[in-house]
CSV table of C-alpha atoms in Angstrom, one decimal:
chain,number,residue,atom,x,y,z
E,61,UNK,CA,17.4,4.0,13.6
E,62,UNK,CA,17.2,7.5,13.3
E,63,UNK,CA,14.6,9.3,14.6
E,64,UNK,CA,12.3,11.9,12.2
E,65,UNK,CA,12.9,15.4,12.9
E,66,UNK,CA,9.4,17.3,13.3
E,67,UNK,CA,10.6,20.0,14.8
E,68,UNK,CA,11.4,22.2,18.3
E,69,UNK,CA,9.4,22.7,21.0
E,70,UNK,CA,8.3,26.4,22.2
E,71,UNK,CA,6.2,25.2,25.1
E,72,UNK,CA,9.3,23.5,26.7
E,73,UNK,CA,12.6,24.8,25.0
E,74,UNK,CA,15.0,22.5,27.6
E,75,UNK,CA,13.4,20.0,26.5
E,76,UNK,CA,14.6,20.2,22.7
E,77,UNK,CA,13.4,19.1,19.5
E,78,UNK,CA,10.0,16.9,18.8
E,79,UNK,CA,10.9,13.0,16.7
E,80,UNK,CA,8.8,10.8,15.2
E,81,UNK,CA,10.0,7.0,15.7
E,82,UNK,CA,10.5,5.7,12.8
E,83,UNK,CA,8.9,2.2,14.9
E,84,UNK,CA,5.8,4.1,15.4
E,85,UNK,CA,5.4,5.0,11.8
E,86,UNK,CA,3.0,2.6,11.0
E,87,UNK,CA,0.7,3.6,13.7
E,88,UNK,CA,-0.8,6.2,11.6
E,89,UNK,CA,-1.4,9.5,11.4
E,90,UNK,CA,-3.5,13.2,11.2
E,91,UNK,CA,-2.2,16.4,9.7
E,92,UNK,CA,-4.5,18.9,9.9
E,93,UNK,CA,-4.9,22.7,9.9
E,94,UNK,CA,-7.1,25.8,7.7
E,95,UNK,CA,-5.7,26.3,4.7
E,96,UNK,CA,-2.2,28.5,4.2
E,97,UNK,CA,-1.4,27.3,8.0
E,98,UNK,CA,1.6,25.2,6.5
E,99,UNK,CA,0.4,21.7,6.1
E,100,UNK,CA,1.9,20.7,2.9
E,101,UNK,CA,5.2,21.5,4.2
E,102,UNK,CA,4.9,19.6,7.6
E,103,UNK,CA,3.7,16.9,4.9
E,104,UNK,CA,6.6,17.6,2.9
E,105,UNK,CA,9.2,17.7,6.3
E,106,UNK,CA,8.0,14.4,7.5
E,107,UNK,CA,8.1,12.1,3.9
E,108,UNK,CA,11.5,14.0,3.5
E,109,UNK,CA,12.3,12.0,6.7
E,110,UNK,CA,11.5,9.1,5.6
E,111,UNK,CA,12.8,8.8,2.4
E,112,UNK,CA,16.5,9.5,4.4
E,113,UNK,CA,15.7,6.5,6.5
E,114,UNK,CA,14.8,4.3,3.6
E,115,UNK,CA,11.2,4.3,3.6
E,116,UNK,CA,9.0,4.8,0.2
E,117,UNK,CA,5.9,7.3,0.3
E,118,UNK,CA,2.9,6.9,-1.3
E,119,UNK,CA,1.0,10.6,-1.5
E,120,UNK,CA,-1.4,13.3,-3.6
E,121,UNK,CA,0.2,16.8,-5.2
E,122,UNK,CA,-3.2,18.7,-5.1
E,123,UNK,CA,-2.5,22.2,-5.5
E,124,UNK,CA,0.8,21.0,-7.4
E,125,UNK,CA,3.5,22.7,-4.9
E,126,UNK,CA,4.4,18.7,-3.1
E,127,UNK,CA,6.4,18.2,-6.8
E,128,UNK,CA,9.0,20.3,-5.3
E,129,UNK,CA,10.7,17.1,-3.4
E,130,UNK,CA,11.9,16.2,-6.6
E,131,UNK,CA,14.4,19.0,-6.3
E,132,UNK,CA,16.9,21.3,-4.1
E,133,UNK,CA,15.7,24.4,-2.1
E,134,UNK,CA,17.1,27.2,-2.4
E,135,UNK,CA,18.9,29.0,0.0
E,136,UNK,CA,16.8,32.3,1.7
E,137,UNK,CA,17.2,34.0,5.2
E,138,UNK,CA,14.4,32.8,6.5
E,139,UNK,CA,15.4,29.5,6.1
E,140,UNK,CA,18.4,29.6,7.7
E,141,UNK,CA,17.1,31.4,10.3
E,142,UNK,CA,14.6,28.9,11.8
E,143,UNK,CA,17.5,26.1,11.0
E,144,UNK,CA,19.8,27.5,13.3
E,145,UNK,CA,16.5,27.9,16.3
E,146,UNK,CA,15.8,24.6,16.0
E,147,UNK,CA,19.9,23.8,15.3
E,148,UNK,CA,19.9,21.0,12.8
E,149,UNK,CA,23.1,20.8,11.8
E,150,UNK,CA,24.0,18.6,8.8
E,151,UNK,CA,21.1,20.8,6.7
E,152,UNK,CA,21.5,21.3,3.4
E,153,UNK,CA,19.3,21.7,-0.1
E,154,UNK,CA,18.2,18.3,-1.7
E,155,UNK,CA,16.2,16.1,-3.6
E,156,UNK,CA,14.0,13.5,-2.4
E,157,UNK,CA,14.3,10.2,-5.3
E,158,UNK,CA,10.7,10.5,-6.8
E,159,UNK,CA,8.8,9.0,-9.0
E,160,UNK,CA,6.1,11.3,-11.3
E,161,UNK,CA,2.4,9.7,-11.3
E,162,UNK,CA,-0.5,10.5,-12.4
E,163,UNK,CA,-4.7,8.7,-14.0
E,164,UNK,CA,-5.0,11.9,-17.0
E,165,UNK,CA,-0.8,10.6,-18.1
E,166,UNK,CA,0.0,14.3,-18.2
E,167,UNK,CA,2.6,14.9,-15.8
E,168,UNK,CA,3.4,11.7,-14.9
E,169,UNK,CA,3.5,8.1,-15.8
E,170,UNK,CA,-0.3,6.6,-16.4
E,171,UNK,CA,-1.9,4.5,-13.5
E,172,UNK,CA,-3.6,2.2,-14.0
E,173,UNK,CA,-5.8,-0.4,-13.0
E,174,UNK,CA,-8.9,-3.0,-14.6
E,175,UNK,CA,-12.5,-2.4,-14.7
E,176,UNK,CA,-12.0,-6.2,-12.7
E,177,UNK,CA,-9.8,-4.5,-9.8
E,178,UNK,CA,-11.7,-1.9,-8.9
E,179,UNK,CA,-14.5,-3.6,-8.4
E,180,UNK,CA,-18.5,-2.7,-8.3
E,181,UNK,CA,-18.5,-1.2,-5.3
E,182,UNK,CA,-15.7,1.4,-5.8
E,183,UNK,CA,-17.0,1.8,-9.8
E,184,UNK,CA,-20.4,2.1,-8.6
E,185,UNK,CA,-19.4,5.2,-6.3
E,186,UNK,CA,-17.4,6.8,-9.2
E,187,UNK,CA,-20.0,6.4,-11.2
E,188,UNK,CA,-22.5,7.8,-8.9
E,189,UNK,CA,-24.9,5.4,-9.2
E,190,UNK,CA,-27.6,4.4,-6.7
E,191,UNK,CA,-28.5,1.0,-5.0
E,192,UNK,CA,-30.6,-0.6,-7.2
E,193,UNK,CA,-28.5,0.2,-10.3
E,194,UNK,CA,-25.0,-0.3,-7.8
E,195,UNK,CA,-26.9,-3.8,-7.8
E,196,UNK,CA,-27.3,-3.5,-12.0
E,197,UNK,CA,-22.9,-3.7,-12.2
E,198,UNK,CA,-22.7,-6.8,-9.4
E,199,UNK,CA,-25.3,-8.9,-11.4
E,200,UNK,CA,-22.5,-7.7,-15.0
E,201,UNK,CA,-19.5,-8.7,-12.2
E,202,UNK,CA,-21.2,-12.0,-11.4
E,203,UNK,CA,-22.0,-13.0,-14.8
E,204,UNK,CA,-18.5,-11.7,-16.2
E,205,UNK,CA,-17.1,-14.4,-14.2
E,206,UNK,CA,-19.2,-16.8,-14.6
E,207,UNK,CA,-18.7,-16.6,-18.9
E,208,UNK,CA,-14.6,-16.2,-18.4
E,209,UNK,CA,-15.0,-12.8,-19.6
E,210,UNK,CA,-11.9,-10.1,-19.1
E,211,UNK,CA,-13.6,-6.8,-17.9
E,212,UNK,CA,-10.5,-4.5,-18.5
E,213,UNK,CA,-11.4,-1.5,-19.7
E,214,UNK,CA,-14.6,0.9,-19.9
E,215,UNK,CA,-14.7,-1.3,-23.6
E,216,UNK,CA,-15.3,-4.1,-22.0
E,217,UNK,CA,-17.9,-3.2,-19.4
E,218,UNK,CA,-20.2,-1.7,-22.4
E,219,UNK,CA,-19.8,-4.6,-24.0
E,220,UNK,CA,-21.0,-6.6,-21.4
E,221,UNK,CA,-24.1,-4.2,-20.4
E,222,UNK,CA,-25.1,-4.3,-23.9
E,223,UNK,CA,-25.4,-8.1,-23.7
E,224,UNK,CA,-27.3,-7.9,-20.9
E,225,UNK,CA,-29.0,-6.1,-21.9
E,226,UNK,CA,-30.3,-8.3,-25.1
E,227,UNK,CA,-30.1,-11.3,-22.4
E,228,UNK,CA,-32.1,-9.4,-20.2
E,229,UNK,CA,-34.8,-11.7,-19.4
E,230,UNK,CA,-32.9,-14.8,-19.1
E,231,UNK,CA,-30.3,-12.7,-16.4
E,232,UNK,CA,-33.6,-11.7,-14.7
E,233,UNK,CA,-34.7,-14.7,-14.3
E,234,UNK,CA,-31.2,-16.5,-13.1
E,235,UNK,CA,-29.6,-13.2,-11.3
E,236,UNK,CA,-32.2,-10.9,-10.2
E,237,UNK,CA,-34.3,-8.4,-11.8
E,238,UNK,CA,-32.3,-5.7,-14.3
E,239,UNK,CA,-34.4,-2.9,-16.1
E,240,UNK,CA,-33.7,-1.2,-19.2
E,241,UNK,CA,-33.9,1.8,-17.1
E,242,UNK,CA,-30.6,0.7,-15.2
E,243,UNK,CA,-28.8,-0.4,-17.5
E,244,UNK,CA,-29.0,3.4,-19.6
E,245,UNK,CA,-28.0,5.3,-15.9
E,246,UNK,CA,-25.4,3.2,-15.8
E,247,UNK,CA,-24.5,3.5,-19.8
E,248,UNK,CA,-24.8,7.2,-19.0
E,249,UNK,CA,-22.8,7.8,-16.6
E,250,UNK,CA,-19.7,5.4,-18.0
E,251,UNK,CA,-20.1,8.7,-20.7
E,252,UNK,CA,-19.8,11.0,-18.5
E,253,UNK,CA,-16.3,9.4,-17.2
E,254,UNK,CA,-15.4,8.9,-20.2
E,255,UNK,CA,-16.1,12.7,-21.1
E,256,UNK,CA,-14.1,13.5,-17.4
E,257,UNK,CA,-11.1,11.4,-19.2
E,258,UNK,CA,-11.6,9.0,-16.8
E,259,UNK,CA,-12.0,6.0,-19.2
E,260,UNK,CA,-7.9,6.2,-19.4
E,261,UNK,CA,-7.8,5.0,-15.8
E,262,UNK,CA,-9.0,1.3,-16.8
E,263,UNK,CA,-6.9,-1.3,-19.2
E,264,UNK,CA,-3.5,-2.0,-19.1
E,265,UNK,CA,-0.4,-2.7,-17.9
E,266,UNK,CA,-2.0,-2.3,-14.9
E,267,UNK,CA,-0.1,-0.7,-11.0
E,268,UNK,CA,2.6,-3.6,-9.9
E,269,UNK,CA,2.3,-2.4,-6.0
E,270,UNK,CA,6.0,-3.1,-6.0
E,271,UNK,CA,6.2,0.3,-7.9
E,272,UNK,CA,5.3,2.7,-4.9
E,273,UNK,CA,7.3,0.5,-2.7
E,274,UNK,CA,10.8,0.8,-4.3
E,275,UNK,CA,13.9,2.0,-2.4
E,276,UNK,CA,17.3,3.6,-4.3
E,277,UNK,CA,20.8,1.8,-4.5
E,278,UNK,CA,21.9,4.3,-1.7
E,279,UNK,CA,19.2,2.5,0.6
E,280,UNK,CA,16.5,5.8,-0.1
E,281,UNK,CA,12.4,5.5,0.3
E,282,UNK,CA,11.4,7.2,-3.2
E,283,UNK,CA,8.7,9.0,-3.0
E,284,UNK,CA,5.9,8.8,-5.3
E,285,UNK,CA,3.9,11.6,-6.2
E,286,UNK,CA,-0.1,11.4,-8.1
E,287,UNK,CA,-0.7,14.7,-9.6
E,288,UNK,CA,-4.0,15.7,-8.2
E,289,UNK,CA,-4.4,19.3,-9.1
E,290,UNK,CA,-7.1,18.2,-11.3
E,291,UNK,CA,-8.2,14.9,-10.5
E,292,UNK,CA,-9.0,16.7,-7.4
E,293,UNK,CA,-12.2,18.3,-8.9
E,294,UNK,CA,-13.7,14.8,-9.9
E,295,UNK,CA,-14.2,14.6,-5.5
E,296,UNK,CA,-15.3,10.4,-6.2
E,297,UNK,CA,-13.1,9.6,-8.9
E,298,UNK,CA,-10.3,10.9,-6.6
E,299,UNK,CA,-11.0,9.2,-3.3
E,300,UNK,CA,-12.1,6.1,-4.7
E,301,UNK,CA,-8.9,5.8,-6.7
E,302,UNK,CA,-6.8,6.1,-3.5
E,303,UNK,CA,-9.5,4.1,-1.4
E,304,UNK,CA,-8.6,1.2,-4.1
E,305,UNK,CA,-5.2,1.6,-4.5
E,306,UNK,CA,-4.6,1.4,0.2
E,307,UNK,CA,-7.9,-1.8,-0.7
E,308,UNK,CA,-5.2,-3.5,-2.9
E,309,UNK,CA,-1.8,-2.3,-0.9
E,310,UNK,CA,-4.1,-4.5,2.5
E,311,UNK,CA,-5.1,-7.5,0.2
E,312,UNK,CA,-2.0,-7.7,-1.3
E,313,UNK,CA,0.6,-7.7,1.6
E,314,UNK,CA,2.1,-10.1,4.5
E,315,UNK,CA,1.9,-9.6,8.0
E,316,UNK,CA,5.0,-8.6,8.9
E,317,UNK,CA,3.9,-7.1,12.7
E,318,UNK,CA,5.8,-4.3,14.6
E,319,UNK,CA,8.9,-3.4,12.2
E,320,UNK,CA,12.0,-1.1,13.0
E,321,UNK,CA,10.3,1.1,10.3
E,322,UNK,CA,7.3,1.0,8.0
E,323,UNK,CA,7.0,-0.7,4.6
E,324,UNK,CA,5.6,2.1,3.0
E,325,UNK,CA,3.6,5.7,4.3
E,326,UNK,CA,0.8,6.1,2.7
E,327,UNK,CA,-0.8,9.9,2.6
E,328,UNK,CA,-4.5,10.4,2.2
E,329,UNK,CA,-4.9,14.4,1.4
E,330,UNK,CA,-8.3,16.1,1.4
E,331,UNK,CA,-9.2,13.5,3.3
E,332,UNK,CA,-13.4,14.8,3.7
E,333,UNK,CA,-13.3,13.9,0.4
E,334,UNK,CA,-13.4,10.1,1.0
E,335,UNK,CA,-15.7,10.0,3.7
E,336,UNK,CA,-18.2,12.1,2.2
E,337,UNK,CA,-21.8,10.8,1.2
E,338,UNK,CA,-19.7,7.0,1.4
E,339,UNK,CA,-22.6,4.6,2.5
E,340,UNK,CA,-22.1,2.7,5.9
E,341,UNK,CA,-20.5,-0.3,4.3
E,342,UNK,CA,-17.8,1.3,2.8
E,343,UNK,CA,-16.7,3.4,6.1
E,344,UNK,CA,-16.8,0.2,7.6
E,345,UNK,CA,-14.8,-0.9,4.9
E,346,UNK,CA,-12.5,2.2,5.4
E,347,UNK,CA,-11.8,1.5,9.6
E,348,UNK,CA,-11.6,-2.0,9.2
E,349,UNK,CA,-8.3,-1.7,6.3
E,350,UNK,CA,-6.6,1.3,8.3
E,351,UNK,CA,-6.9,-0.7,11.1
E,352,UNK,CA,-5.7,-4.1,10.6
E,353,UNK,CA,-3.5,-2.5,7.5
E,354,UNK,CA,-0.6,-1.4,10.0
E,355,UNK,CA,-0.1,-5.0,11.1
E,356,UNK,CA,1.6,-5.1,7.3
E,357,UNK,CA,4.0,-2.5,7.3
E,358,UNK,CA,2.2,0.7,5.9
E,359,UNK,CA,1.2,3.7,7.3
E,360,UNK,CA,-1.8,5.5,6.4
E,361,UNK,CA,-1.9,9.2,7.4
E,362,UNK,CA,-4.3,11.4,6.6
E,363,UNK,CA,-4.1,15.4,6.1
E,364,UNK,CA,-7.3,17.7,6.0
E,365,UNK,CA,-8.5,21.4,7.6
E,366,UNK,CA,-10.0,19.7,10.6
E,367,UNK,CA,-10.5,16.5,12.3
E,368,UNK,CA,-13.1,16.6,12.6
E,369,UNK,CA,-13.5,15.6,8.8
E,370,UNK,CA,-11.9,12.2,10.0
E,371,UNK,CA,-14.7,9.8,11.6
E,372,UNK,CA,-14.2,8.8,15.1
E,373,UNK,CA,-13.5,5.1,14.7
E,374,UNK,CA,-10.8,5.8,12.5
E,375,UNK,CA,-9.4,9.0,14.5
E,376,UNK,CA,-9.5,7.3,17.4
E,377,UNK,CA,-6.3,5.1,15.5
E,378,UNK,CA,-4.5,7.8,14.1
E,379,UNK,CA,-0.7,7.7,17.1
E,380,UNK,CA,0.7,10.8,15.1
E,381,UNK,CA,-0.7,14.0,15.3
E,382,UNK,CA,0.3,17.5,14.0
E,383,UNK,CA,-2.4,20.6,14.1
E,384,UNK,CA,-1.8,23.6,12.6
E,385,UNK,CA,-3.7,26.7,13.3
E,386,UNK,CA,-7.3,26.9,13.2
E,387,UNK,CA,-9.4,29.9,13.0
E,388,UNK,CA,-12.6,29.6,15.7
E,389,UNK,CA,-14.9,32.5,13.8
E,390,UNK,CA,-18.0,30.3,13.0
E,391,UNK,CA,-19.9,27.9,15.0
E,392,UNK,CA,-17.9,25.1,12.6
E,393,UNK,CA,-14.7,26.5,13.5
E,394,UNK,CA,-15.1,26.4,17.5
E,395,UNK,CA,-17.0,23.0,17.5
E,396,UNK,CA,-13.8,21.7,16.0
E,397,UNK,CA,-11.4,23.6,17.9
E,398,UNK,CA,-13.1,21.5,20.9
E,399,UNK,CA,-12.7,18.8,18.9
E,400,UNK,CA,-8.9,18.9,18.0
E,401,UNK,CA,-7.8,20.1,21.9
E,402,UNK,CA,-9.5,16.9,22.8
E,403,UNK,CA,-7.9,14.8,21.2
E,404,UNK,CA,-4.4,15.0,22.5
E,405,UNK,CA,-2.8,14.9,25.2
E,406,UNK,CA,-3.0,17.5,27.5
E,407,UNK,CA,-0.2,19.5,28.9
E,408,UNK,CA,-0.3,21.3,31.7
E,409,UNK,CA,1.6,24.6,30.2
E,410,UNK,CA,-0.8,25.0,27.1
E,411,UNK,CA,-4.1,25.7,27.2
E,412,UNK,CA,-4.7,23.3,23.6
E,413,UNK,CA,-8.0,24.9,22.9
E,414,UNK,CA,-6.5,28.7,23.3
E,415,UNK,CA,-3.4,28.0,21.6
E,416,UNK,CA,-5.3,26.0,18.5
E,417,UNK,CA,-6.1,29.8,17.4
E,418,UNK,CA,-2.9,30.9,18.2
E,419,UNK,CA,0.0,29.4,16.2
E,420,UNK,CA,1.8,30.8,13.5
E,421,UNK,CA,2.2,29.8,9.9
E,422,UNK,CA,4.7,26.8,10.2
E,423,UNK,CA,3.8,26.3,14.1
E,424,UNK,CA,1.6,23.3,15.1
E,425,UNK,CA,0.7,21.6,18.1
E,426,UNK,CA,2.7,17.9,18.3
E,427,UNK,CA,1.8,14.7,19.6
E,428,UNK,CA,3.2,11.4,18.2
E,429,UNK,CA,4.6,7.9,19.9
E,430,UNK,CA,6.8,7.6,22.6
E,431,UNK,CA,8.2,5.1,25.0
E,432,UNK,CA,8.2,6.8,28.1
E,433,UNK,CA,10.0,5.2,30.9
E,434,UNK,CA,7.6,3.7,34.3
E,435,UNK,CA,4.8,4.7,31.2
E,436,UNK,CA,5.2,2.1,28.8
E,437,UNK,CA,5.9,1.8,24.5
E,438,UNK,CA,4.2,3.5,21.5
E,439,UNK,CA,2.3,6.4,24.5
E,440,UNK,CA,1.3,9.2,23.0
E,441,UNK,CA,3.8,12.1,23.9
E,442,UNK,CA,1.7,15.7,25.8
E,443,UNK,CA,0.7,17.7,23.3
E,444,UNK,CA,3.4,20.3,22.4
E,445,UNK,CA,3.7,23.5,20.4
E,446,UNK,CA,6.1,23.4,17.8
E,447,UNK,CA,8.3,25.1,15.8
E,448,UNK,CA,8.4,22.7,12.8
E,449,UNK,CA,11.9,21.9,10.9
E,450,UNK,CA,11.7,22.8,7.2
E,451,UNK,CA,12.1,20.9,4.4
E,452,UNK,CA,15.5,20.1,2.7
E,453,UNK,CA,13.8,20.4,-0.7
E,454,UNK,CA,12.2,23.5,-2.6
E,455,UNK,CA,9.0,24.4,-1.1
E,456,UNK,CA,6.8,25.4,-4.3
E,457,UNK,CA,5.9,24.3,-7.8
E,458,UNK,CA,9.2,23.0,-10.4
E,459,UNK,CA,9.2,23.6,-14.4
E,460,UNK,CA,7.6,21.6,-16.7
E,461,UNK,CA,11.5,21.2,-18.2
E,462,UNK,CA,12.4,19.7,-14.1
E,463,UNK,CA,9.4,18.0,-14.2
E,464,UNK,CA,10.9,16.4,-17.9
E,465,UNK,CA,14.0,15.5,-16.5
E,466,UNK,CA,12.5,13.4,-13.4
E,467,UNK,CA,10.4,11.6,-15.3
E,468,UNK,CA,13.2,10.6,-17.9
E,469,UNK,CA,15.5,9.2,-15.3
E,470,UNK,CA,12.6,7.0,-14.2
E,471,UNK,CA,13.1,3.5,-14.0
E,472,UNK,CA,9.5,2.6,-14.7
E,473,UNK,CA,8.9,4.6,-17.8
E,474,UNK,CA,9.1,2.2,-19.8
E,475,UNK,CA,6.9,-0.6,-18.8
E,476,UNK,CA,3.8,2.2,-18.2
E,477,UNK,CA,3.8,5.0,-21.1
E,478,UNK,CA,2.5,2.7,-24.1
E,479,UNK,CA,-1.5,1.4,-23.0
E,480,UNK,CA,-1.2,-1.9,-24.0
E,481,UNK,CA,-5.1,-3.7,-25.3
E,482,UNK,CA,-5.3,-7.1,-24.8
E,483,UNK,CA,-8.1,-9.5,-26.5
E,484,UNK,CA,-10.8,-9.2,-24.0
E,485,UNK,CA,-14.7,-9.4,-22.9
E,486,UNK,CA,-15.4,-6.4,-25.6
E,487,UNK,CA,-13.3,-8.4,-28.4
E,488,UNK,CA,-14.7,-12.3,-27.8
E,489,UNK,CA,-17.7,-10.9,-27.9
E,490,UNK,CA,-17.3,-9.3,-31.3
E,491,UNK,CA,-16.2,-12.2,-32.5
E,492,UNK,CA,-18.6,-14.8,-30.9
E,493,UNK,CA,-22.0,-12.2,-32.6
E,494,UNK,CA,-20.0,-12.0,-35.8
E,495,UNK,CA,-19.5,-16.1,-35.9
E,496,UNK,CA,-23.5,-16.3,-35.3
E,497,UNK,CA,-23.7,-13.6,-37.8
E,498,UNK,CA,-21.8,-15.6,-40.3
E,499,UNK,CA,-23.2,-18.8,-39.4
E,500,UNK,CA,-27.2,-17.1,-39.3
E,501,UNK,CA,-26.3,-16.1,-43.1
E,502,UNK,CA,-24.7,-19.5,-43.9
E,503,UNK,CA,-28.3,-21.2,-45.3
E,504,UNK,CA,-28.8,-18.8,-47.7
E,505,UNK,CA,-25.9,-19.0,-49.3
E,506,UNK,CA,-26.4,-22.7,-50.1
E,507,UNK,CA,-29.3,-22.2,-50.8
E,508,UNK,CA,-28.3,-19.8,-53.3
E,509,UNK,CA,-25.6,-20.9,-55.1
E,510,UNK,CA,-26.8,-24.6,-55.5
E,511,UNK,CA,-24.4,-26.8,-57.8
E,512,UNK,CA,-25.5,-29.7,-60.2
E,513,UNK,CA,-29.1,-30.9,-61.2
E,514,UNK,CA,-30.4,-29.5,-58.5
E,515,UNK,CA,-28.6,-25.7,-59.2
E,516,UNK,CA,-29.9,-26.2,-62.3
E,517,UNK,CA,-33.5,-27.2,-61.7
E,518,UNK,CA,-33.8,-24.6,-59.2
E,519,UNK,CA,-32.6,-21.6,-61.7
E,520,UNK,CA,-35.1,-22.7,-63.9
E,521,UNK,CA,-37.8,-23.0,-61.9
E,522,UNK,CA,-37.4,-19.4,-60.5
E,523,UNK,CA,-36.5,-18.5,-64.1
E,524,UNK,CA,-40.5,-20.0,-65.2
E,525,UNK,CA,-42.4,-19.4,-62.3
E,526,UNK,CA,-41.0,-16.5,-60.7
E,527,UNK,CA,-39.9,-15.9,-56.7
E,528,UNK,CA,-41.5,-14.0,-54.5
E,529,UNK,CA,-39.2,-10.7,-55.9
E,530,UNK,CA,-38.9,-11.9,-59.2
E,531,UNK,CA,-41.7,-12.3,-61.8
E,532,UNK,CA,-41.5,-15.9,-64.1
E,533,UNK,CA,-41.7,-16.1,-67.9
E,534,UNK,CA,-44.6,-17.2,-67.9
E,535,UNK,CA,-46.7,-14.6,-65.2
E,536,UNK,CA,-44.5,-12.2,-67.9
E,537,UNK,CA,-45.5,-13.6,-71.4
E,538,UNK,CA,-49.3,-13.9,-70.0
E,539,UNK,CA,-49.8,-10.1,-68.8
E,540,UNK,CA,-48.0,-9.5,-72.4
E,541,UNK,CA,-50.9,-11.8,-73.8
E,542,UNK,CA,-53.3,-10.3,-72.0
E,543,UNK,CA,-53.1,-7.3,-73.7
E,544,UNK,CA,-53.1,-8.4,-77.0
E,545,UNK,CA,-56.0,-10.9,-76.5
E,546,UNK,CA,-58.5,-9.4,-78.5
E,547,UNK,CA,-56.6,-10.3,-81.6
E,548,UNK,CA,-56.6,-13.8,-83.3
E,549,UNK,CA,-52.9,-12.5,-83.9
E,550,UNK,CA,-52.7,-12.8,-79.8
E,551,UNK,CA,-54.8,-16.0,-79.7
E,552,UNK,CA,-52.0,-18.0,-82.0
E,553,UNK,CA,-49.1,-16.0,-79.8
E,554,UNK,CA,-50.6,-17.5,-76.8
E,555,UNK,CA,-51.1,-20.7,-77.5
E,556,UNK,CA,-47.7,-21.0,-79.7
E,557,UNK,CA,-46.0,-19.8,-77.2
E,558,UNK,CA,-47.5,-21.9,-74.1
E,559,UNK,CA,-47.7,-25.0,-76.6
E,560,UNK,CA,-44.0,-24.7,-77.2
E,561,UNK,CA,-43.0,-24.8,-73.7
E,562,UNK,CA,-44.7,-27.6,-72.6
E,563,UNK,CA,-44.7,-29.9,-75.5
E,564,UNK,CA,-47.8,-28.9,-77.6
E,565,UNK,CA,-49.0,-28.7,-81.0
E,566,UNK,CA,-50.7,-24.8,-81.9
E,567,UNK,CA,-53.8,-24.2,-83.6
């Protein structure tokens, strides 16, 4: 299978071009460098290369320019010069097969999952809950499982929290202490998430992983682009969504071993957001997923400014490296330069630490896994200063009309654009509450609407003696008679009335 062209070596031009071998595409990778040094262009070049050999790609569009993968690039003097320098014989402008996705459903097809599929751990991170509140959320999910209640959207979760609050003592006895304060904090966090538009992410139809792993009839891999220019402003939602998606791939895909090319390439842009403030248990889970998902045919590529944005235990698993320029102005920058230099296989012809600060835009230090005679297979090559190959697509944003045209031809639009709301926890709990209310009102209605002699006798008794809310005939007449009891006529009326009712004779 043809290797993916990364660029041309500047360090040793006689060595030719630098490639990424498809069979090592699932050994993961890193694209790092300061803002404006060409990281996005390198990602687009790699995405196009994988797509051309039939590998689907999923990546986030944080700045809005990755969407240019969908349309052909424009001819320019700079591009022609670089193509000639690198020696790309078959270069031409072309777009890649693309599907646009968007959690908010504005710039692409809606991406949804259910609350149950997200799970309490990631949902706690999205809601920024503390350990105690996260424990209450764990109990809520367990209660839903035990009672067979589906948690599909935020309405379901809110309804179940109300049930936990109502039955707090019983729930605390069976599952562990649940405080009203913790329930209130979770409800407020759900309200914030809903106000930020996150509620649209939860519901159905849920995303099917097969739609991220599509290929075209002519064998090209489809590139899924997630609109993330607004999503990245909510870092925990952004990073938790990508981590959830990676976890779903990890759990759903079978073991396949080493293939001649990956089944999917997954790109984490702004990777530092994934690890920032992540608890130890979550970082351990990420490390486990990255370590094992390679055997399931998925390559994970992290993109960030500094290499040390990725923890060492994960950085050591990234076999393919593209390092753009870092400017060593501050102690933090100088440390990052040293860290980056130490992660490469040394090249005697290159001072790595010094070169990192001297790279121009569109240049990078590149090291990929290669088969080296006498050394073995999958060996990291000595680092090369590389002139990165230009992508064939547009290197910039697309227009609304172009985006609409791509969406109109999407094979999944009819499947995801319309939301579905089937019966779940909220509806079942509402039905249960309504049934209990009707049951409680039934005895009262039966007493009020009694029939036959019993009903007539009850009616007469209430009319004569009264009820707790209404005066009876005796009480009414008694009060009226008392006002006139001083006169003889009043006394005769009183006896006459009482005697007439009880069968006595008037005197």
